[in-house]
Amino acid sequence: MNELGQVLRAWRERLTPEAVGIPHNSPRRVAGLRRGELATLAGISAEYVERLEQGRSLTPSPQVCTAIARALQLSDDEQAHLMRLAGHAAGPDRIPQLIPSSLHRLMEQLAVNPLAVYSAAWQLLHWNELFAATFGDPSSSDDDGRNLMLSQFGPGPQFGPGPGRMRLTKAEQDAFESSLVADLRATTSRYPDDPSLAALVTKLRRIPRFLSWWAQPTVGDLQSARKVVVHPQVGEIALESSVLTIQPADLRLVVFLPRPDTDARSKLDLAATLGLQQWV
């Protein structure tokens, strides 16, 4: 067992079932949560939790770390320690990926809407159930599939607010892509030494449509926009995306609000009822 495994087990064993709302009526053989209970709370497999604790899997992704930290109710300092042990170095030259507890509390208040948290490189770090029900489940995608830049410009499988499930006019798509690339250019100037960001830009530069926008010198933040989601059962859902930059964490909270004077609210409620089954 390595240090990552040791600290995960210690955090798991200190958290009582009552603290996370798990009822139990019989004596327990282990202190704190069982591995299977942590796995359920974090949305990962019990076998993966076992591998992490036994030191047989050393590089959980930032998304997995965030899910585990949330399930274990870690403090911000503990979550930062978990990120470092998992190999996601924190520092002024690296894009932050830690979601502070204050942001989780804000998201709880906005949970009636689809929402997601992205890093400054537009890597998806967290999403709520309604986001998955509306756009498809990101957990089925790899890290590249959960990057909005690659989802928007790349030819691979897509989920979320990329072109695969959106209906946009040519003008709307151009405005969105121009703004998205301008935002990424600003990120590269803030983190010129981040190797993961450099690797992302290298991948994107192989895509002609991205390269045409990248050749333009525009720099700026991603703007809010109107979007129409094409849901397989609910149909078209008219939404407006609001992008909030969270400082000093340098994260992007994207909230999808039902557009006024449409039936989007009732369709979101129906999507929530249907859940993920309609995306299988």
PDB file of C-alpha atoms in Angstrom:
ATOM      1  CA  MET A   1       0.000   0.000   0.000  1.00  0.00           C
ATOM      2  CA  ASN A   2       1.412   3.411  -1.011  1.00  0.00           C
ATOM      3  CA  GLU A   3       0.685   6.791   0.568  1.00  0.00           C
ATOM      4  CA  LEU A   4      -2.299   7.409  -1.706  1.00  0.00           C
ATOM      5  CA  GLY A   5      -3.829   4.079  -0.720  1.00  0.00           C
ATOM      6  CA  GLN A   6      -3.134   4.648   2.964  1.00  0.00           C
ATOM      7  CA  VAL A   7      -4.742   8.062   3.094  1.00  0.00           C
ATOM      8  CA  LEU A   8      -7.784   6.940   1.079  1.00  0.00           C
ATOM      9  CA  ARG A   9      -8.381   4.069   3.463  1.00  0.00           C
ATOM     10  CA  ALA A  10      -7.938   6.321   6.498  1.00  0.00           C
ATOM     11  CA  TRP A  11     -10.409   8.865   5.116  1.00  0.00           C
ATOM     12  CA  ARG A  12     -12.894   6.095   4.280  1.00  0.00           C
ATOM     13  CA  GLU A  13     -12.677   4.571   7.737  1.00  0.00           C
ATOM     14  CA  ARG A  14     -13.204   7.859   9.560  1.00  0.00           C
ATOM     15  CA  LEU A  15     -16.467   8.644   7.745  1.00  0.00           C
ATOM     16  CA  THR A  16     -19.547   7.072   9.326  1.00  0.00           C
ATOM     17  CA  PRO A  17     -22.437   5.704   7.260  1.00  0.00           C
ATOM     18  CA  GLU A  18     -24.794   8.078   9.094  1.00  0.00           C
ATOM     19  CA  ALA A  19     -22.780  11.072   7.864  1.00  0.00           C
ATOM     20  CA  VAL A  20     -23.579  10.192   4.233  1.00  0.00           C
ATOM     21  CA  GLY A  21     -27.139   9.027   4.821  1.00  0.00           C
ATOM     22  CA  ILE A  22     -26.547   5.259   4.675  1.00  0.00           C
ATOM     23  CA  PRO A  23     -28.819   3.435   7.165  1.00  0.00           C
ATOM     24  CA  HIS A  24     -27.564   0.305   8.908  1.00  0.00           C
ATOM     25  CA  ASN A  25     -29.274  -1.858  11.480  1.00  0.00           C
ATOM     26  CA  SER A  26     -26.647  -4.510  12.144  1.00  0.00           C
ATOM     27  CA  PRO A  27     -23.102  -4.534  13.542  1.00  0.00           C
ATOM     28  CA  ARG A  28     -20.407  -3.687  10.997  1.00  0.00           C
ATOM     29  CA  ARG A  29     -17.088  -5.501  10.692  1.00  0.00           C
ATOM     30  CA  VAL A  30     -15.236  -2.465   9.361  1.00  0.00           C
ATOM     31  CA  ALA A  31     -14.915   1.056  10.672  1.00  0.00           C
ATOM     32  CA  GLY A  32     -16.436   3.808   8.598  1.00  0.00           C
ATOM     33  CA  LEU A  33     -17.610   3.215   5.050  1.00  0.00           C
ATOM     34  CA  ARG A  34     -17.225  -0.021   3.154  1.00  0.00           C
ATOM     35  CA  ARG A  35     -15.384   0.110  -0.148  1.00  0.00           C
ATOM     36  CA  GLY A  36     -18.594  -0.617  -1.998  1.00  0.00           C
ATOM     37  CA  GLU A  37     -20.344   2.262  -0.255  1.00  0.00           C
ATOM     38  CA  LEU A  38     -17.581   4.693  -1.186  1.00  0.00           C
ATOM     39  CA  ALA A  39     -17.680   3.384  -4.744  1.00  0.00           C
ATOM     40  CA  THR A  40     -21.422   3.993  -4.985  1.00  0.00           C
ATOM     41  CA  LEU A  41     -21.118   7.506  -3.605  1.00  0.00           C
ATOM     42  CA  ALA A  42     -18.261   8.370  -5.982  1.00  0.00           C
ATOM     43  CA  GLY A  43     -19.754   6.687  -9.033  1.00  0.00           C
ATOM     44  CA  ILE A  44     -16.853   4.272  -9.555  1.00  0.00           C
ATOM     45  CA  SER A  45     -16.459   0.521  -9.091  1.00  0.00           C
ATOM     46  CA  ALA A  46     -15.618  -1.159  -5.791  1.00  0.00           C
ATOM     47  CA  GLU A  47     -12.809  -2.998  -7.598  1.00  0.00           C
ATOM     48  CA  TYR A  48     -11.262   0.345  -8.564  1.00  0.00           C
ATOM     49  CA  VAL A  49     -11.435   1.579  -4.972  1.00  0.00           C
ATOM     50  CA  GLU A  50      -9.678  -1.634  -3.919  1.00  0.00           C
ATOM     51  CA  ARG A  51      -6.937  -1.139  -6.523  1.00  0.00           C
ATOM     52  CA  LEU A  52      -6.386   2.438  -5.372  1.00  0.00           C
ATOM     53  CA  GLU A  53      -6.132   1.468  -1.720  1.00  0.00           C
ATOM     54  CA  GLN A  54      -3.767  -1.407  -2.496  1.00  0.00           C
ATOM     55  CA  GLY A  55      -1.512   0.772  -4.645  1.00  0.00           C
ATOM     56  CA  ARG A  56      -2.291  -1.136  -7.841  1.00  0.00           C
ATOM     57  CA  SER A  57      -3.701   1.944  -9.602  1.00  0.00           C
ATOM     58  CA  LEU A  58      -1.630   5.076  -9.065  1.00  0.00           C
ATOM     59  CA  THR A  59      -3.025   7.649 -11.464  1.00  0.00           C
ATOM     60  CA  PRO A  60      -6.735   8.337 -10.910  1.00  0.00           C
ATOM     61  CA  SER A  61      -7.920  11.168 -13.128  1.00  0.00           C
ATOM     62  CA  PRO A  62      -8.772  14.606 -11.714  1.00  0.00           C
ATOM     63  CA  GLN A  63     -12.451  13.776 -12.279  1.00  0.00           C
ATOM     64  CA  VAL A  64     -12.156  10.588 -10.205  1.00  0.00           C
ATOM     65  CA  CYS A  65     -10.257  12.468  -7.490  1.00  0.00           C
ATOM     66  CA  THR A  66     -12.980  15.110  -7.379  1.00  0.00           C
ATOM     67  CA  ALA A  67     -15.694  12.449  -7.095  1.00  0.00           C
ATOM     68  CA  ILE A  68     -13.837  10.646  -4.311  1.00  0.00           C
ATOM     69  CA  ALA A  69     -13.162  13.884  -2.449  1.00  0.00           C
ATOM     70  CA  ARG A  70     -16.831  14.797  -2.645  1.00  0.00           C
ATOM     71  CA  ALA A  71     -17.916  11.343  -1.444  1.00  0.00           C
ATOM     72  CA  LEU A  72     -15.448  11.412   1.457  1.00  0.00           C
ATOM     73  CA  GLN A  73     -16.422  14.984   2.403  1.00  0.00           C
ATOM     74  CA  LEU A  74     -12.787  16.123   2.243  1.00  0.00           C
ATOM     75  CA  SER A  75     -11.784  19.667   3.091  1.00  0.00           C
ATOM     76  CA  ASP A  76     -10.211  21.828   0.391  1.00  0.00           C
ATOM     77  CA  ASP A  77      -6.740  21.162   1.852  1.00  0.00           C
ATOM     78  CA  GLU A  78      -7.382  17.413   1.900  1.00  0.00           C
ATOM     79  CA  GLN A  79      -8.646  17.478  -1.670  1.00  0.00           C
ATOM     80  CA  ALA A  80      -5.497  19.345  -2.732  1.00  0.00           C
ATOM     81  CA  HIS A  81      -3.400  16.687  -0.956  1.00  0.00           C
ATOM     82  CA  LEU A  82      -5.301  13.943  -2.792  1.00  0.00           C
ATOM     83  CA  MET A  83      -4.657  15.684  -6.122  1.00  0.00           C
ATOM     84  CA  ARG A  84      -0.933  15.909  -5.416  1.00  0.00           C
ATOM     85  CA  LEU A  85      -0.700  12.251  -4.383  1.00  0.00           C
ATOM     86  CA  ALA A  86      -2.505  11.274  -7.591  1.00  0.00           C
ATOM     87  CA  GLY A  87       0.093  13.118  -9.657  1.00  0.00           C
ATOM     88  CA  HIS A  88      -1.902  16.228 -10.478  1.00  0.00           C
ATOM     89  CA  ALA A  89       0.616  18.806  -9.368  1.00  0.00           C
ATOM     90  CA  ALA A  90      -0.735  22.070  -8.069  1.00  0.00           C
ATOM     91  CA  GLY A  91       1.236  25.219  -8.707  1.00  0.00           C
ATOM     92  CA  PRO A  92       1.202  28.575 -10.494  1.00  0.00           C
ATOM     93  CA  ASP A  93       2.344  26.956 -13.759  1.00  0.00           C
ATOM     94  CA  ARG A  94      -0.386  24.281 -13.787  1.00  0.00           C
ATOM     95  CA  ILE A  95      -4.059  24.702 -14.592  1.00  0.00           C
ATOM     96  CA  PRO A  96      -6.053  24.306 -11.337  1.00  0.00           C
ATOM     97  CA  GLN A  97      -8.406  21.336 -11.150  1.00  0.00           C
ATOM     98  CA  LEU A  98      -9.520  21.475  -7.527  1.00  0.00           C
ATOM     99  CA  ILE A  99     -13.189  22.320  -6.967  1.00  0.00           C
ATOM    100  CA  PRO A 100     -13.551  24.198  -3.649  1.00  0.00           C
ATOM    101  CA  SER A 101     -16.314  23.209  -1.267  1.00  0.00           C
ATOM    102  CA  SER A 102     -17.865  26.673  -1.625  1.00  0.00           C
ATOM    103  CA  LEU A 103     -18.486  25.945  -5.302  1.00  0.00           C
ATOM    104  CA  HIS A 104     -20.145  22.633  -4.461  1.00  0.00           C
ATOM    105  CA  ARG A 105     -22.497  24.503  -2.133  1.00  0.00           C
ATOM    106  CA  LEU A 106     -23.341  26.963  -4.910  1.00  0.00           C
ATOM    107  CA  MET A 107     -24.028  24.097  -7.329  1.00  0.00           C
ATOM    108  CA  GLU A 108     -26.435  22.530  -4.849  1.00  0.00           C
ATOM    109  CA  GLN A 109     -28.525  25.696  -4.998  1.00  0.00           C
ATOM    110  CA  LEU A 110     -28.547  25.603  -8.815  1.00  0.00           C
ATOM    111  CA  ALA A 111     -29.190  21.875  -9.189  1.00  0.00           C
ATOM    112  CA  VAL A 112     -32.606  22.322 -10.830  1.00  0.00           C
ATOM    113  CA  ASN A 113     -30.632  23.207 -13.973  1.00  0.00           C
ATOM    114  CA  PRO A 114     -28.053  21.219 -15.950  1.00  0.00           C
ATOM    115  CA  LEU A 115     -24.626  22.400 -14.889  1.00  0.00           C
ATOM    116  CA  ALA A 116     -20.996  21.449 -15.210  1.00  0.00           C
ATOM    117  CA  VAL A 117     -17.583  22.604 -13.994  1.00  0.00           C
ATOM    118  CA  TYR A 118     -14.671  22.878 -16.410  1.00  0.00           C
ATOM    119  CA  SER A 119     -11.011  23.712 -15.947  1.00  0.00           C
ATOM    120  CA  ALA A 120      -9.474  26.667 -17.765  1.00  0.00           C
ATOM    121  CA  ALA A 121      -8.555  24.202 -20.547  1.00  0.00           C
ATOM    122  CA  TRP A 122     -12.229  23.190 -20.810  1.00  0.00           C
ATOM    123  CA  GLN A 123     -11.669  19.781 -19.254  1.00  0.00           C
ATOM    124  CA  LEU A 124     -14.883  18.580 -17.631  1.00  0.00           C
ATOM    125  CA  LEU A 125     -14.304  18.076 -13.904  1.00  0.00           C
ATOM    126  CA  HIS A 126     -17.818  17.743 -12.478  1.00  0.00           C
ATOM    127  CA  TRP A 127     -21.423  17.566 -13.668  1.00  0.00           C
ATOM    128  CA  ASN A 128     -24.792  17.050 -12.053  1.00  0.00           C
ATOM    129  CA  GLU A 129     -27.384  14.367 -12.816  1.00  0.00           C
ATOM    130  CA  LEU A 130     -29.533  16.696 -14.907  1.00  0.00           C
ATOM    131  CA  PHE A 131     -26.548  17.571 -17.116  1.00  0.00           C
ATOM    132  CA  ALA A 132     -26.034  13.855 -17.809  1.00  0.00           C
ATOM    133  CA  ALA A 133     -29.755  13.304 -18.396  1.00  0.00           C
ATOM    134  CA  THR A 134     -29.879  16.241 -20.818  1.00  0.00           C
ATOM    135  CA  PHE A 135     -26.651  15.802 -22.775  1.00  0.00           C
ATOM    136  CA  GLY A 136     -25.636  12.178 -22.164  1.00  0.00           C
ATOM    137  CA  ASP A 137     -23.441  10.579 -19.501  1.00  0.00           C
ATOM    138  CA  PRO A 138     -19.834  11.877 -19.532  1.00  0.00           C
ATOM    139  CA  SER A 139     -18.629   8.971 -17.371  1.00  0.00           C
ATOM    140  CA  SER A 140     -18.700   6.737 -20.442  1.00  0.00           C
ATOM    141  CA  SER A 141     -16.071   8.914 -22.157  1.00  0.00           C
ATOM    142  CA  ASP A 142     -12.294   9.061 -21.682  1.00  0.00           C
ATOM    143  CA  ASP A 143     -10.400  12.242 -20.800  1.00  0.00           C
ATOM    144  CA  ASP A 144     -10.282  13.413 -24.418  1.00  0.00           C
ATOM    145  CA  GLY A 145     -14.008  12.817 -24.748  1.00  0.00           C
ATOM    146  CA  ARG A 146     -14.625  14.994 -21.695  1.00  0.00           C
ATOM    147  CA  ASN A 147     -12.726  17.978 -23.102  1.00  0.00           C
ATOM    148  CA  LEU A 148     -15.096  20.543 -24.604  1.00  0.00           C
ATOM    149  CA  MET A 149     -12.499  21.745 -27.127  1.00  0.00           C
ATOM    150  CA  LEU A 150     -11.957  18.230 -28.505  1.00  0.00           C
ATOM    151  CA  SER A 151     -15.673  17.490 -28.321  1.00  0.00           C
ATOM    152  CA  GLN A 152     -16.451  20.602 -30.332  1.00  0.00           C
ATOM    153  CA  PHE A 153     -13.752  20.296 -32.982  1.00  0.00           C
ATOM    154  CA  GLY A 154     -12.753  16.623 -32.980  1.00  0.00           C
ATOM    155  CA  PRO A 155     -14.225  13.766 -35.016  1.00  0.00           C
ATOM    156  CA  GLY A 156     -14.605  11.328 -32.099  1.00  0.00           C
ATOM    157  CA  PRO A 157     -17.621  10.411 -29.944  1.00  0.00           C
ATOM    158  CA  GLN A 158     -19.254  13.451 -28.415  1.00  0.00           C
ATOM    159  CA  PHE A 159     -21.373  14.157 -25.366  1.00  0.00           C
ATOM    160  CA  GLY A 160     -22.466  17.312 -23.661  1.00  0.00           C
ATOM    161  CA  PRO A 161     -22.853  20.737 -25.286  1.00  0.00           C
ATOM    162  CA  GLY A 162     -20.798  19.878 -28.369  1.00  0.00           C
ATOM    163  CA  PRO A 163     -22.155  19.771 -31.944  1.00  0.00           C
ATOM    164  CA  GLY A 164     -23.371  16.178 -31.706  1.00  0.00           C
ATOM    165  CA  ARG A 165     -26.394  17.071 -29.558  1.00  0.00           C
ATOM    166  CA  MET A 166     -26.887  20.737 -30.377  1.00  0.00           C
ATOM    167  CA  ARG A 167     -28.810  22.515 -33.097  1.00  0.00           C
ATOM    168  CA  LEU A 168     -27.043  25.736 -34.028  1.00  0.00           C
ATOM    169  CA  THR A 169     -27.192  28.012 -37.008  1.00  0.00           C
ATOM    170  CA  LYS A 170     -23.941  28.603 -38.892  1.00  0.00           C
ATOM    171  CA  ALA A 171     -23.670  32.055 -37.298  1.00  0.00           C
ATOM    172  CA  GLU A 172     -24.264  30.645 -33.804  1.00  0.00           C
ATOM    173  CA  GLN A 173     -21.684  27.911 -34.297  1.00  0.00           C
ATOM    174  CA  ASP A 174     -19.113  30.390 -35.607  1.00  0.00           C
ATOM    175  CA  ALA A 175     -19.691  32.722 -32.653  1.00  0.00           C
ATOM    176  CA  PHE A 176     -19.405  29.858 -30.157  1.00  0.00           C
ATOM    177  CA  GLU A 177     -16.245  28.395 -31.678  1.00  0.00           C
ATOM    178  CA  SER A 178     -14.579  31.793 -32.061  1.00  0.00           C
ATOM    179  CA  SER A 179     -15.306  32.615 -28.419  1.00  0.00           C
ATOM    180  CA  LEU A 180     -14.163  29.172 -27.251  1.00  0.00           C
ATOM    181  CA  VAL A 181     -10.825  29.439 -29.074  1.00  0.00           C
ATOM    182  CA  ALA A 182     -10.301  33.015 -27.854  1.00  0.00           C
ATOM    183  CA  ASP A 183     -10.813  31.776 -24.292  1.00  0.00           C
ATOM    184  CA  LEU A 184      -8.287  28.955 -24.790  1.00  0.00           C
ATOM    185  CA  ARG A 185      -5.736  31.430 -26.171  1.00  0.00           C
ATOM    186  CA  ALA A 186      -6.082  33.493 -23.006  1.00  0.00           C
ATOM    187  CA  THR A 187      -5.516  30.319 -20.968  1.00  0.00           C
ATOM    188  CA  THR A 188      -2.281  29.519 -22.836  1.00  0.00           C
ATOM    189  CA  SER A 189      -0.900  32.933 -21.892  1.00  0.00           C
ATOM    190  CA  ARG A 190      -1.630  32.321 -18.199  1.00  0.00           C
ATOM    191  CA  TYR A 191      -0.184  28.788 -18.156  1.00  0.00           C
ATOM    192  CA  PRO A 192       2.608  28.740 -20.772  1.00  0.00           C
ATOM    193  CA  ASP A 193       4.453  25.893 -19.006  1.00  0.00           C
ATOM    194  CA  ASP A 194       1.557  23.492 -18.411  1.00  0.00           C
ATOM    195  CA  PRO A 195       2.416  20.321 -20.365  1.00  0.00           C
ATOM    196  CA  SER A 196      -1.172  19.052 -20.530  1.00  0.00           C
ATOM    197  CA  LEU A 197      -2.309  22.341 -22.060  1.00  0.00           C
ATOM    198  CA  ALA A 198       0.507  22.226 -24.611  1.00  0.00           C
ATOM    199  CA  ALA A 199      -0.495  18.660 -25.520  1.00  0.00           C
ATOM    200  CA  LEU A 200      -4.126  19.736 -25.952  1.00  0.00           C
ATOM    201  CA  VAL A 201      -3.200  22.584 -28.298  1.00  0.00           C
ATOM    202  CA  THR A 202      -0.987  20.219 -30.317  1.00  0.00           C
ATOM    203  CA  LYS A 203      -3.933  17.840 -30.803  1.00  0.00           C
ATOM    204  CA  LEU A 204      -6.259  20.673 -31.748  1.00  0.00           C
ATOM    205  CA  ARG A 205      -3.841  22.172 -34.261  1.00  0.00           C
ATOM    206  CA  ARG A 206      -4.196  19.010 -36.347  1.00  0.00           C
ATOM    207  CA  ILE A 207      -7.872  19.902 -36.931  1.00  0.00           C
ATOM    208  CA  PRO A 208      -8.327  22.368 -39.821  1.00  0.00           C
ATOM    209  CA  ARG A 209     -11.467  24.023 -38.418  1.00  0.00           C
ATOM    210  CA  PHE A 210      -9.744  24.757 -35.116  1.00  0.00           C
ATOM    211  CA  LEU A 211      -6.619  25.960 -36.899  1.00  0.00           C
ATOM    212  CA  SER A 212      -8.599  28.505 -38.888  1.00  0.00           C
ATOM    213  CA  TRP A 213      -9.898  30.075 -35.659  1.00  0.00           C
ATOM    214  CA  TRP A 214      -6.514  29.735 -33.930  1.00  0.00           C
ATOM    215  CA  ALA A 215      -4.896  31.784 -36.710  1.00  0.00           C
ATOM    216  CA  GLN A 216      -6.989  34.758 -35.620  1.00  0.00           C
ATOM    217  CA  PRO A 217      -5.514  36.864 -32.778  1.00  0.00           C
ATOM    218  CA  THR A 218      -8.715  37.167 -30.749  1.00  0.00           C
ATOM    219  CA  VAL A 219      -8.348  36.779 -26.965  1.00  0.00           C
ATOM    220  CA  GLY A 220     -11.224  36.735 -24.494  1.00  0.00           C
ATOM    221  CA  ASP A 221     -13.578  34.785 -22.242  1.00  0.00           C
ATOM    222  CA  LEU A 222     -16.215  32.361 -23.477  1.00  0.00           C
ATOM    223  CA  GLN A 223     -19.494  34.220 -23.746  1.00  0.00           C
ATOM    224  CA  SER A 224     -22.950  33.072 -22.734  1.00  0.00           C
ATOM    225  CA  ALA A 225     -24.988  31.749 -25.637  1.00  0.00           C
ATOM    226  CA  ARG A 226     -28.347  30.367 -26.676  1.00  0.00           C
ATOM    227  CA  LYS A 227     -28.455  26.672 -27.550  1.00  0.00           C
ATOM    228  CA  VAL A 228     -31.026  24.102 -28.596  1.00  0.00           C
ATOM    229  CA  VAL A 229     -30.383  20.604 -27.222  1.00  0.00           C
ATOM    230  CA  VAL A 230     -31.658  17.691 -29.296  1.00  0.00           C
ATOM    231  CA  HIS A 231     -32.755  15.053 -26.772  1.00  0.00           C
ATOM    232  CA  PRO A 232     -33.639  11.572 -28.119  1.00  0.00           C
ATOM    233  CA  GLN A 233     -36.962  11.359 -26.243  1.00  0.00           C
ATOM    234  CA  VAL A 234     -37.828  14.850 -25.053  1.00  0.00           C
ATOM    235  CA  GLY A 235     -37.063  16.589 -28.338  1.00  0.00           C
ATOM    236  CA  GLU A 236     -35.601  20.058 -28.697  1.00  0.00           C
ATOM    237  CA  ILE A 237     -34.876  21.955 -25.468  1.00  0.00           C
ATOM    238  CA  ALA A 238     -34.209  25.692 -25.791  1.00  0.00           C
ATOM    239  CA  LEU A 239     -31.523  26.705 -23.300  1.00  0.00           C
ATOM    240  CA  GLU A 240     -29.281  29.622 -22.517  1.00  0.00           C
ATOM    241  CA  SER A 241     -25.816  28.846 -21.180  1.00  0.00           C
ATOM    242  CA  SER A 242     -24.328  31.148 -18.564  1.00  0.00           C
ATOM    243  CA  VAL A 243     -20.583  30.902 -17.972  1.00  0.00           C
ATOM    244  CA  LEU A 244     -19.288  31.967 -14.561  1.00  0.00           C
ATOM    245  CA  THR A 245     -15.528  32.208 -13.994  1.00  0.00           C
ATOM    246  CA  ILE A 246     -14.699  31.117 -10.461  1.00  0.00           C
ATOM    247  CA  GLN A 247     -11.688  32.846  -8.929  1.00  0.00           C
ATOM    248  CA  PRO A 248      -9.070  32.215  -7.618  1.00  0.00           C
ATOM    249  CA  ALA A 249      -9.652  28.587  -8.671  1.00  0.00           C
ATOM    250  CA  ASP A 250      -9.822  29.625 -12.364  1.00  0.00           C
ATOM    251  CA  LEU A 251     -12.714  27.253 -13.046  1.00  0.00           C
ATOM    252  CA  ARG A 252     -15.705  27.647 -15.362  1.00  0.00           C
ATOM    253  CA  LEU A 253     -19.160  26.950 -13.983  1.00  0.00           C
ATOM    254  CA  VAL A 254     -21.563  26.537 -16.908  1.00  0.00           C
ATOM    255  CA  VAL A 255     -25.258  26.634 -16.025  1.00  0.00           C
ATOM    256  CA  PHE A 256     -27.896  25.865 -18.655  1.00  0.00           C
ATOM    257  CA  LEU A 257     -31.058  27.861 -17.985  1.00  0.00           C
ATOM    258  CA  PRO A 258     -34.435  27.269 -19.692  1.00  0.00           C
ATOM    259  CA  ARG A 259     -35.023  30.001 -22.231  1.00  0.00           C
ATOM    260  CA  PRO A 260     -37.939  32.316 -21.311  1.00  0.00           C
ATOM    261  CA  ASP A 261     -41.222  31.889 -23.150  1.00  0.00           C
ATOM    262  CA  THR A 262     -40.430  28.288 -24.145  1.00  0.00           C
ATOM    263  CA  ASP A 263     -41.392  24.858 -22.814  1.00  0.00           C
ATOM    264  CA  ALA A 264     -37.771  24.161 -21.820  1.00  0.00           C
ATOM    265  CA  ARG A 265     -38.516  23.953 -18.089  1.00  0.00           C
ATOM    266  CA  SER A 266     -41.075  21.189 -18.480  1.00  0.00           C
ATOM    267  CA  LYS A 267     -38.809  19.344 -20.912  1.00  0.00           C
ATOM    268  CA  LEU A 268     -35.888  19.517 -18.472  1.00  0.00           C
ATOM    269  CA  ASP A 269     -38.159  18.101 -15.776  1.00  0.00           C
ATOM    270  CA  LEU A 270     -39.119  15.265 -18.112  1.00  0.00           C
ATOM    271  CA  ALA A 271     -35.457  14.624 -18.982  1.00  0.00           C
ATOM    272  CA  ALA A 272     -34.697  14.421 -15.264  1.00  0.00           C
ATOM    273  CA  THR A 273     -37.471  11.842 -14.818  1.00  0.00           C
ATOM    274  CA  LEU A 274     -36.247   9.763 -17.755  1.00  0.00           C
ATOM    275  CA  GLY A 275     -32.646   9.947 -16.502  1.00  0.00           C
ATOM    276  CA  LEU A 276     -29.806   8.211 -18.327  1.00  0.00           C
ATOM    277  CA  GLN A 277     -31.863   5.329 -19.661  1.00  0.00           C
ATOM    278  CA  GLN A 278     -32.699   7.236 -22.825  1.00  0.00           C
ATOM    279  CA  TRP A 279     -29.013   7.701 -23.702  1.00  0.00           C
ATOM    280  CA  VAL A 280     -28.150   3.979 -23.543  1.00  0.00           C
TER     281      VAL A 280
END
